[in-house]
PDB file of C-alpha atoms and ligand atoms in Angstrom:
ATOM      1  CA  MET A   1      14.453 109.666 -41.670  1.00 86.00           C
ATOM      2  CA  ALA A   2      15.098 107.322 -38.743  1.00 96.00           C
ATOM      3  CA  GLY A   3      14.236 108.371 -35.212  1.00 98.00           C
ATOM      4  CA  LEU A   4      16.494 107.911 -32.213  1.00 98.00           C
ATOM      5  CA  GLY A   5      15.185 105.815 -29.343  1.00 98.00           C
ATOM      6  CA  VAL A   6      17.244 106.372 -26.195  1.00 98.00           C
ATOM      7  CA  ASN A   7      17.324 103.431 -23.803  1.00 98.00           C
ATOM      8  CA  ILE A   8      17.585 104.796 -20.265  1.00 98.00           C
ATOM      9  CA  ASP A   9      17.855 101.461 -18.403  1.00 98.00           C
ATOM     10  CA  HIS A  10      21.440 102.033 -17.339  1.00 97.00           C
ATOM     11  CA  VAL A  11      20.584 105.204 -15.463  1.00 98.00           C
ATOM     12  CA  ALA A  12      18.443 102.936 -13.305  1.00 98.00           C
ATOM     13  CA  THR A  13      21.297 100.399 -13.171  1.00 97.00           C
ATOM     14  CA  VAL A  14      23.436 103.025 -11.401  1.00 98.00           C
ATOM     15  CA  ARG A  15      20.589 103.825  -8.994  1.00 98.00           C
ATOM     16  CA  GLN A  16      20.041 100.155  -8.201  1.00 97.00           C
ATOM     17  CA  ALA A  17      23.766  99.670  -7.505  1.00 97.00           C
ATOM     18  CA  ARG A  18      23.068 101.525  -4.227  1.00 97.00           C
ATOM     19  CA  MET A  19      19.336 100.677  -3.994  1.00 95.00           C
ATOM     20  CA  THR A  20      18.654 104.396  -3.598  1.00 97.00           C
ATOM     21  CA  VAL A  21      16.672 107.111  -5.397  1.00 97.00           C
ATOM     22  CA  GLU A  22      19.325 108.646  -7.683  1.00 98.00           C
ATOM     23  CA  PRO A  23      20.019 108.939 -10.543  1.00 98.00           C
ATOM     24  CA  ASP A  24      16.377 108.943 -11.580  1.00 98.00           C
ATOM     25  CA  PRO A  25      15.647 107.459 -15.032  1.00 98.00           C
ATOM     26  CA  VAL A  26      12.604 109.723 -15.239  1.00 98.00           C
ATOM     27  CA  TRP A  27      14.927 112.763 -15.123  1.00 98.00           C
ATOM     28  CA  ALA A  28      17.042 111.024 -17.756  1.00 98.00           C
ATOM     29  CA  ALA A  29      14.020 110.720 -20.023  1.00 98.00           C
ATOM     30  CA  ALA A  30      13.434 114.478 -19.758  1.00 98.00           C
ATOM     31  CA  GLU A  31      17.097 115.256 -20.525  1.00 98.00           C
ATOM     32  CA  ALA A  32      17.113 112.823 -23.462  1.00 98.00           C
ATOM     33  CA  GLN A  33      14.044 114.526 -24.921  1.00 98.00           C
ATOM     34  CA  LEU A  34      15.736 117.927 -24.549  1.00 98.00           C
ATOM     35  CA  GLY A  35      18.677 116.457 -26.479  1.00 98.00           C
ATOM     36  CA  GLY A  36      16.382 115.449 -29.344  1.00 98.00           C
ATOM     37  CA  ALA A  37      15.333 111.863 -28.556  1.00 98.00           C
ATOM     38  CA  ASP A  38      12.393 110.769 -30.687  1.00 98.00           C
ATOM     39  CA  CYS A  39      11.603 107.871 -28.418  1.00 98.00           C
ATOM     40  CA  ILE A  40      12.350 106.836 -24.839  1.00 99.00           C
ATOM     41  CA  THR A  41      12.963 103.124 -24.429  1.00 98.00           C
ATOM     42  CA  PHE A  42      12.974 101.146 -21.190  1.00 98.00           C
ATOM     43  CA  HIS A  43      12.968  97.459 -20.308  1.00 98.00           C
ATOM     44  CA  LEU A  44      10.865  96.355 -17.345  1.00 98.00           C
ATOM     45  CA  ARG A  45      12.558  93.061 -16.553  1.00 97.00           C
ATOM     46  CA  LYS A  46      11.022  90.294 -14.494  1.00 95.00           C
ATOM     47  CA  ASP A  47      13.913  90.633 -12.016  1.00 95.00           C
ATOM     48  CA  ARG A  48      13.543  94.467 -11.881  1.00 96.00           C
ATOM     49  CA  ARG A  49      17.321  94.780 -11.977  1.00 95.00           C
ATOM     50  CA  HIS A  50      17.140  98.360 -13.278  1.00 97.00           C
ATOM     51  CA  ILE A  51      13.796  99.887 -14.280  1.00 98.00           C
ATOM     52  CA  CYS A  52      11.062  99.283 -11.688  1.00 98.00           C
ATOM     53  CA  ASP A  53       7.285  99.604 -11.751  1.00 98.00           C
ATOM     54  CA  ARG A  54       7.353 103.143 -10.349  1.00 98.00           C
ATOM     55  CA  ASP A  55       9.623 104.252 -13.213  1.00 98.00           C
ATOM     56  CA  ALA A  56       7.338 102.718 -15.845  1.00 98.00           C
ATOM     57  CA  LYS A  57       4.292 104.536 -14.424  1.00 98.00           C
ATOM     58  CA  LEU A  58       6.075 107.895 -14.196  1.00 98.00           C
ATOM     59  CA  LEU A  59       7.561 107.532 -17.681  1.00 98.00           C
ATOM     60  CA  LYS A  60       4.087 106.933 -19.064  1.00 98.00           C
ATOM     61  CA  GLN A  61       2.844 110.075 -17.295  1.00 98.00           C
ATOM     62  CA  THR A  62       5.724 112.359 -18.235  1.00 98.00           C
ATOM     63  CA  VAL A  63       7.291 111.314 -21.547  1.00 98.00           C
ATOM     64  CA  THR A  64       5.935 113.452 -24.352  1.00 98.00           C
ATOM     65  CA  CYS A  65       7.585 111.654 -27.289  1.00 98.00           C
ATOM     66  CA  LYS A  66       7.132 108.007 -28.248  1.00 98.00           C
ATOM     67  CA  LEU A  67       7.503 105.581 -25.315  1.00 98.00           C
ATOM     68  CA  ASN A  68       8.825 102.100 -26.123  1.00 98.00           C
ATOM     69  CA  MET A  69       8.667  99.334 -23.521  1.00 98.00           C
ATOM     70  CA  GLU A  70      10.926  96.340 -24.029  1.00 98.00           C
ATOM     71  CA  MET A  71       9.255  93.307 -22.509  1.00 98.00           C
ATOM     72  CA  SER A  72       9.311  89.548 -22.315  1.00 97.00           C
ATOM     73  CA  LEU A  73       6.326  87.273 -22.918  1.00 98.00           C
ATOM     74  CA  ASP A  74       5.966  86.666 -19.165  1.00 97.00           C
ATOM     75  CA  PRO A  75       2.280  86.893 -18.087  1.00 98.00           C
ATOM     76  CA  GLU A  76       2.953  89.358 -15.220  1.00 98.00           C
ATOM     77  CA  ILE A  77       4.880  91.708 -17.518  1.00 98.00           C
ATOM     78  CA  VAL A  78       2.269  91.414 -20.275  1.00 98.00           C
ATOM     79  CA  GLU A  79      -0.456  92.389 -17.799  1.00 98.00           C
ATOM     80  CA  ILE A  80       1.535  95.472 -16.740  1.00 98.00           C
ATOM     81  CA  ALA A  81       2.219  96.458 -20.371  1.00 98.00           C
ATOM     82  CA  VAL A  82      -1.431  96.163 -21.362  1.00 98.00           C
ATOM     83  CA  ALA A  83      -2.484  98.355 -18.395  1.00 98.00           C
ATOM     84  CA  LEU A  84       0.322 100.872 -19.020  1.00 98.00           C
ATOM     85  CA  ALA A  85      -0.255 101.067 -22.779  1.00 98.00           C
ATOM     86  CA  PRO A  86       3.060 102.602 -23.929  1.00 98.00           C
ATOM     87  CA  THR A  87       3.177 103.825 -27.524  1.00 98.00           C
ATOM     88  CA  GLN A  88       5.115 100.735 -28.556  1.00 98.00           C
ATOM     89  CA  ALA A  89       6.109  97.420 -26.992  1.00 98.00           C
ATOM     90  CA  THR A  90       9.171  95.544 -28.211  1.00 98.00           C
ATOM     91  CA  LEU A  91       9.017  91.829 -27.430  1.00 98.00           C
ATOM     92  CA  VAL A  92      12.404  90.519 -26.338  1.00 97.00           C
ATOM     93  CA  PRO A  93      13.750  87.246 -24.932  1.00 97.00           C
ATOM     94  CA  GLU A  94      14.782  87.358 -21.283  1.00 94.00           C
ATOM     95  CA  ASN A  95      17.151  85.161 -19.370  1.00 82.00           C
ATOM     96  CA  ARG A  96      17.936  85.677 -15.686  1.00 74.00           C
ATOM     97  CA  ARG A  97      21.681  85.145 -16.044  1.00 74.00           C
ATOM     98  CA  GLU A  98      22.275  87.421 -19.041  1.00 74.00           C
ATOM     99  CA  ILE A  99      24.089  90.750 -18.681  1.00 76.00           C
ATOM    100  CA  THR A 100      21.913  92.273 -21.389  1.00 72.00           C
ATOM    101  CA  THR A 101      19.448  90.883 -23.954  1.00 71.00           C
ATOM    102  CA  GLU A 102      21.241  88.085 -25.781  1.00 75.00           C
ATOM    103  CA  GLY A 103      20.023  87.108 -29.216  1.00 88.00           C
ATOM    104  CA  GLY A 104      16.681  87.938 -30.728  1.00 96.00           C
ATOM    105  CA  LEU A 105      13.314  86.516 -29.741  1.00 97.00           C
ATOM    106  CA  ASP A 106      12.682  83.146 -31.403  1.00 97.00           C
ATOM    107  CA  VAL A 107       9.294  84.053 -32.863  1.00 98.00           C
ATOM    108  CA  VAL A 108       9.188  80.822 -34.889  1.00 97.00           C
ATOM    109  CA  ALA A 109       9.423  78.709 -31.719  1.00 97.00           C
ATOM    110  CA  HIS A 110       7.032  80.914 -29.706  1.00 97.00           C
ATOM    111  CA  ALA A 111       4.605  81.804 -32.506  1.00 98.00           C
ATOM    112  CA  ASP A 112       1.422  81.011 -30.546  1.00 98.00           C
ATOM    113  CA  ARG A 113       2.448  83.035 -27.486  1.00 98.00           C
ATOM    114  CA  VAL A 114       3.686  85.969 -29.588  1.00 98.00           C
ATOM    115  CA  THR A 115       0.357  85.967 -31.456  1.00 98.00           C
ATOM    116  CA  GLU A 116      -1.549  85.989 -28.148  1.00 98.00           C
ATOM    117  CA  VAL A 117       0.571  88.748 -26.604  1.00 98.00           C
ATOM    118  CA  SER A 118       0.603  90.928 -29.710  1.00 98.00           C
ATOM    119  CA  ARG A 119      -3.204  90.695 -29.920  1.00 98.00           C
ATOM    120  CA  ALA A 120      -3.588  91.792 -26.279  1.00 98.00           C
ATOM    121  CA  LEU A 121      -1.191  94.701 -26.799  1.00 98.00           C
ATOM    122  CA  ARG A 122      -2.768  95.805 -30.067  1.00 98.00           C
ATOM    123  CA  ASP A 123      -6.205  95.736 -28.391  1.00 98.00           C
ATOM    124  CA  ALA A 124      -4.729  98.172 -25.839  1.00 98.00           C
ATOM    125  CA  GLY A 125      -3.634 100.470 -28.692  1.00 98.00           C
ATOM    126  CA  VAL A 126       0.066  99.551 -28.516  1.00 98.00           C
ATOM    127  CA  ILE A 127       2.287  99.208 -31.610  1.00 98.00           C
ATOM    128  CA  VAL A 128       3.932  95.776 -31.360  1.00 98.00           C
ATOM    129  CA  SER A 129       7.517  95.184 -32.419  1.00 98.00           C
ATOM    130  CA  ALA A 130       9.622  92.026 -32.088  1.00 98.00           C
ATOM    131  CA  PHE A 131      13.359  92.090 -31.458  1.00 98.00           C
ATOM    132  CA  ILE A 132      14.727  89.430 -33.791  1.00 98.00           C
ATOM    133  CA  ASP A 133      17.954  88.253 -35.344  1.00 98.00           C
ATOM    134  CA  PRO A 134      18.430  89.229 -39.009  1.00 98.00           C
ATOM    135  CA  VAL A 135      16.944  85.958 -40.267  1.00 97.00           C
ATOM    136  CA  GLY A 136      14.256  85.700 -42.970  1.00 97.00           C
ATOM    137  CA  GLU A 137      12.054  83.120 -41.243  1.00 98.00           C
ATOM    138  CA  GLN A 138      11.942  85.181 -38.030  1.00 98.00           C
ATOM    139  CA  ILE A 139      10.817  88.241 -40.004  1.00 98.00           C
ATOM    140  CA  LEU A 140       7.931  86.351 -41.621  1.00 98.00           C
ATOM    141  CA  ALA A 141       6.997  84.711 -38.313  1.00 98.00           C
ATOM    142  CA  ALA A 142       6.854  88.157 -36.634  1.00 98.00           C
ATOM    143  CA  ARG A 143       4.551  89.444 -39.358  1.00 98.00           C
ATOM    144  CA  ASP A 144       2.353  86.335 -39.178  1.00 98.00           C
ATOM    145  CA  ALA A 145       2.138  86.668 -35.375  1.00 98.00           C
ATOM    146  CA  GLY A 146       0.623  90.134 -35.769  1.00 98.00           C
ATOM    147  CA  CYS A 147       3.640  92.372 -35.183  1.00 98.00           C
ATOM    148  CA  GLU A 148       3.559  95.693 -37.024  1.00 98.00           C
ATOM    149  CA  ALA A 149       7.272  96.263 -36.561  1.00 98.00           C
ATOM    150  CA  ILE A 150      10.532  94.415 -36.021  1.00 98.00           C
ATOM    151  CA  GLU A 151      13.772  95.522 -34.413  1.00 98.00           C
ATOM    152  CA  ILE A 152      16.748  93.868 -36.066  1.00 98.00           C
ATOM    153  CA  HIS A 153      19.363  92.723 -33.561  1.00 98.00           C
ATOM    154  CA  THR A 154      22.626  94.417 -34.547  1.00 98.00           C
ATOM    155  CA  GLY A 155      24.702  92.666 -31.869  1.00 97.00           C
ATOM    156  CA  ALA A 156      26.629  90.404 -34.262  1.00 97.00           C
ATOM    157  CA  TYR A 157      27.716  93.448 -36.275  1.00 98.00           C
ATOM    158  CA  ALA A 158      28.567  95.330 -33.061  1.00 97.00           C
ATOM    159  CA  ASN A 159      30.763  92.438 -31.888  1.00 96.00           C
ATOM    160  CA  ALA A 160      32.439  92.252 -35.302  1.00 97.00           C
ATOM    161  CA  SER A 161      33.134  95.985 -35.233  1.00 97.00           C
ATOM    162  CA  LEU A 162      34.818  95.649 -31.817  1.00 92.00           C
ATOM    163  CA  GLY A 163      36.840  92.581 -32.782  1.00 89.00           C
ATOM    164  CA  PRO A 164      37.952  89.799 -30.428  1.00 87.00           C
ATOM    165  CA  PRO A 165      39.666  90.857 -27.157  1.00 87.00           C
ATOM    166  CA  GLY A 166      43.177  92.126 -27.877  1.00 90.00           C
ATOM    167  CA  ALA A 167      42.874  91.753 -31.656  1.00 91.00           C
ATOM    168  CA  ASN A 168      41.837  93.937 -34.554  1.00 93.00           C
ATOM    169  CA  PRO A 169      38.333  93.611 -36.022  1.00 94.00           C
ATOM    170  CA  ASP A 170      38.036  91.255 -39.008  1.00 94.00           C
ATOM    171  CA  PRO A 171      36.747  93.318 -41.965  1.00 96.00           C
ATOM    172  CA  ARG A 172      35.157  90.197 -43.523  1.00 97.00           C
ATOM    173  CA  LYS A 173      33.054  89.648 -40.405  1.00 97.00           C
ATOM    174  CA  ILE A 174      32.000  93.282 -40.481  1.00 97.00           C
ATOM    175  CA  ASP A 175      30.998  92.970 -44.157  1.00 97.00           C
ATOM    176  CA  THR A 176      29.062  89.738 -43.562  1.00 98.00           C
ATOM    177  CA  THR A 177      27.127  91.072 -40.597  1.00 98.00           C
ATOM    178  CA  ILE A 178      26.362  94.360 -42.359  1.00 98.00           C
ATOM    179  CA  ALA A 179      25.089  92.395 -45.384  1.00 98.00           C
ATOM    180  CA  GLU A 180      22.810  90.350 -43.072  1.00 98.00           C
ATOM    181  CA  ILE A 181      21.364  93.541 -41.603  1.00 98.00           C
ATOM    182  CA  ARG A 182      20.829  95.051 -45.070  1.00 98.00           C
ATOM    183  CA  THR A 183      19.042  91.922 -46.302  1.00 98.00           C
ATOM    184  CA  ALA A 184      16.865  91.748 -43.168  1.00 98.00           C
ATOM    185  CA  LEU A 185      15.949  95.431 -43.552  1.00 98.00           C
ATOM    186  CA  GLN A 186      14.781  94.843 -47.117  1.00 98.00           C
ATOM    187  CA  ASP A 187      12.971  91.609 -46.198  1.00 98.00           C
ATOM    188  CA  GLY A 188      11.174  93.439 -43.391  1.00 98.00           C
ATOM    189  CA  ILE A 189      10.104  96.281 -45.678  1.00 98.00           C
ATOM    190  CA  ASP A 190       8.983  93.774 -48.328  1.00 98.00           C
ATOM    191  CA  ALA A 191       6.916  91.992 -45.652  1.00 98.00           C
ATOM    192  CA  GLY A 192       5.132  95.293 -44.940  1.00 98.00           C
ATOM    193  CA  LEU A 193       6.786  95.819 -41.569  1.00 98.00           C
ATOM    194  CA  ILE A 194       8.203  98.926 -39.914  1.00 98.00           C
ATOM    195  CA  VAL A 195      11.887  98.154 -39.352  1.00 98.00           C
ATOM    196  CA  HIS A 196      14.005  99.312 -36.410  1.00 98.00           C
ATOM    197  CA  ALA A 197      17.519  98.321 -35.353  1.00 98.00           C
ATOM    198  CA  GLY A 198      19.374  98.147 -32.092  1.00 98.00           C
ATOM    199  CA  HIS A 199      21.859  96.588 -29.712  1.00 97.00           C
ATOM    200  CA  GLY A 200      25.541  97.359 -29.380  1.00 97.00           C
ATOM    201  CA  LEU A 201      25.353 100.449 -31.606  1.00 98.00           C
ATOM    202  CA  THR A 202      27.888 103.115 -30.645  1.00 98.00           C
ATOM    203  CA  TYR A 203      29.182 106.504 -31.784  1.00 98.00           C
ATOM    204  CA  THR A 204      31.922 104.710 -33.716  1.00 97.00           C
ATOM    205  CA  ASN A 205      29.999 101.841 -35.364  1.00 97.00           C
ATOM    206  CA  ILE A 206      26.639 103.483 -36.161  1.00 98.00           C
ATOM    207  CA  ALA A 207      27.582 104.999 -39.558  1.00 98.00           C
ATOM    208  CA  PRO A 208      27.200 101.931 -41.846  1.00 97.00           C
ATOM    209  CA  VAL A 209      23.838 101.057 -40.274  1.00 98.00           C
ATOM    210  CA  ALA A 210      22.561 104.644 -40.148  1.00 98.00           C
ATOM    211  CA  SER A 211      23.360 105.072 -43.848  1.00 97.00           C
ATOM    212  CA  MET A 212      20.963 102.261 -44.867  1.00 98.00           C
ATOM    213  CA  GLU A 213      17.725 103.668 -46.303  1.00 97.00           C
ATOM    214  CA  GLY A 214      14.564 102.415 -44.655  1.00 98.00           C
ATOM    215  CA  PHE A 215      15.206 102.110 -40.928  1.00 98.00           C
ATOM    216  CA  ARG A 216      12.596 103.977 -38.921  1.00 98.00           C
ATOM    217  CA  GLU A 217      14.194 103.853 -35.491  1.00 98.00           C
ATOM    218  CA  PHE A 218      17.502 103.053 -33.807  1.00 98.00           C
ATOM    219  CA  ASN A 219      17.380 102.034 -30.168  1.00 98.00           C
ATOM    220  CA  ILE A 220      20.612 102.834 -28.396  1.00 98.00           C
ATOM    221  CA  GLY A 221      21.389 102.685 -24.699  1.00 98.00           C
ATOM    222  CA  HIS A 222      24.773 101.788 -23.302  1.00 98.00           C
ATOM    223  CA  SER A 223      26.928 103.952 -25.555  1.00 98.00           C
ATOM    224  CA  ILE A 224      24.810 107.068 -24.984  1.00 98.00           C
ATOM    225  CA  ILE A 225      24.623 106.616 -21.200  1.00 98.00           C
ATOM    226  CA  ALA A 226      28.377 105.910 -21.072  1.00 98.00           C
ATOM    227  CA  ARG A 227      29.148 109.135 -22.925  1.00 98.00           C
ATOM    228  CA  ALA A 228      26.670 111.067 -20.805  1.00 98.00           C
ATOM    229  CA  ILE A 229      28.863 110.473 -17.743  1.00 98.00           C
ATOM    230  CA  PHE A 230      31.395 112.816 -19.336  1.00 98.00           C
ATOM    231  CA  THR A 231      29.310 115.179 -21.450  1.00 98.00           C
ATOM    232  CA  GLY A 232      25.886 115.142 -19.852  1.00 98.00           C
ATOM    233  CA  LEU A 233      22.957 113.254 -21.342  1.00 98.00           C
ATOM    234  CA  ARG A 234      21.519 116.111 -23.377  1.00 98.00           C
ATOM    235  CA  ARG A 235      24.750 116.545 -25.331  1.00 98.00           C
ATOM    236  CA  ALA A 236      25.301 112.804 -25.677  1.00 98.00           C
ATOM    237  CA  VAL A 237      21.831 112.368 -27.179  1.00 98.00           C
ATOM    238  CA  ALA A 238      22.219 115.382 -29.487  1.00 98.00           C
ATOM    239  CA  LYS A 239      25.493 113.941 -30.833  1.00 98.00           C
ATOM    240  CA  MET A 240      23.962 110.523 -31.542  1.00 98.00           C
ATOM    241  CA  LYS A 241      20.889 112.147 -33.086  1.00 98.00           C
ATOM    242  CA  HIS A 242      23.211 113.951 -35.488  1.00 97.00           C
ATOM    243  CA  LEU A 243      24.835 110.630 -36.434  1.00 97.00           C
ATOM    244  CA  VAL A 244      21.579 108.777 -37.142  1.00 97.00           C
ATOM    245  CA  ALA A 245      19.845 111.663 -38.963  1.00 89.00           C
TER     246      ALA A 245
HETATM  247  N1  PXP B   1      17.227  97.105 -28.359  1.00 69.99           N
HETATM  248  C1  PXP B   1      16.883  96.091 -27.522  1.00 69.99           C
HETATM  249  C2  PXP B   1      15.725  95.245 -27.889  1.00 69.99           C
HETATM  250  C3  PXP B   1      17.594  95.861 -26.325  1.00 69.99           C
HETATM  251  O1  PXP B   1      17.234  94.845 -25.524  1.00 69.99           O
HETATM  252  C4  PXP B   1      18.637  96.724 -25.992  1.00 69.99           C
HETATM  253  C5  PXP B   1      19.373  96.530 -24.698  1.00 69.99           C
HETATM  254  O2  PXP B   1      18.515  96.789 -23.633  1.00 69.99           O
HETATM  255  C6  PXP B   1      18.939  97.777 -26.873  1.00 69.99           C
HETATM  256  C7  PXP B   1      18.238  97.926 -28.059  1.00 69.99           C
HETATM  257  C8  PXP B   1      20.034  98.760 -26.576  1.00 69.99           C
HETATM  258  O3  PXP B   1      21.258  98.095 -26.611  1.00 69.99           O
HETATM  259  P1  PXP B   1      22.579  98.891 -26.175  1.00 69.99           P
HETATM  260  O4  PXP B   1      22.424  99.190 -24.727  1.00 69.99           O
HETATM  261  O5  PXP B   1      23.666  97.914 -26.480  1.00 69.99           O
HETATM  262  O6  PXP B   1      22.634 100.127 -27.005  1.00 69.99           O
END
């Protein structure tokens, strides 16, 4: 059965909109766990636009389920991750101008650096995952670079399920992107990797992905935090947990 990783970054996004102390993502982590989260995910970005160093330290001290840190290959962030030693680190690309993580990490192009970073993290006892597009050569490169896990980027499917602005979704695009995810899942399992999925997954588009056998974790942020504004985080997490179980 797949676990639910709840990404709490956007609680910190609201806090940072006023540069104040509330809402606290550490409180959000507690609420998410009470709602059934199997994993708390956060991204400590170089620009600290949402989660900051204080949050990372307190999350490490207080989260009692799996703690997953999304991180770039930047030396400063790697040093923090090694010292923090979360349960898992997910290596992601990072670009200052992006609204959220765009595209998977190009492990083929950055194989030497990924190998170096994954070794440092593994030596600190951290499970290393790489966030990659559903592409065969990226899966093999992640394995060869020492990653134990991959997170398949589901953004193309998420965009297809939404459709272009003002138009209906194209069912052929949905089918193609779902087929890519299914193939990548199987390729990852065949390569001996633990396979996760995430990005753009919502209450309405999760079903076809959640029904695939073999995923071990779904990392979901925006949709859960958006719903939590209306229902509270505990209920929002419990509802998504029901959908991925
Ligand atoms: N997985 C990874 C690697 C991400 O970078 C993000 C976004 O921070 C997510 C999952 C969650 O994406 P969303 O907020 O669209 O659910």
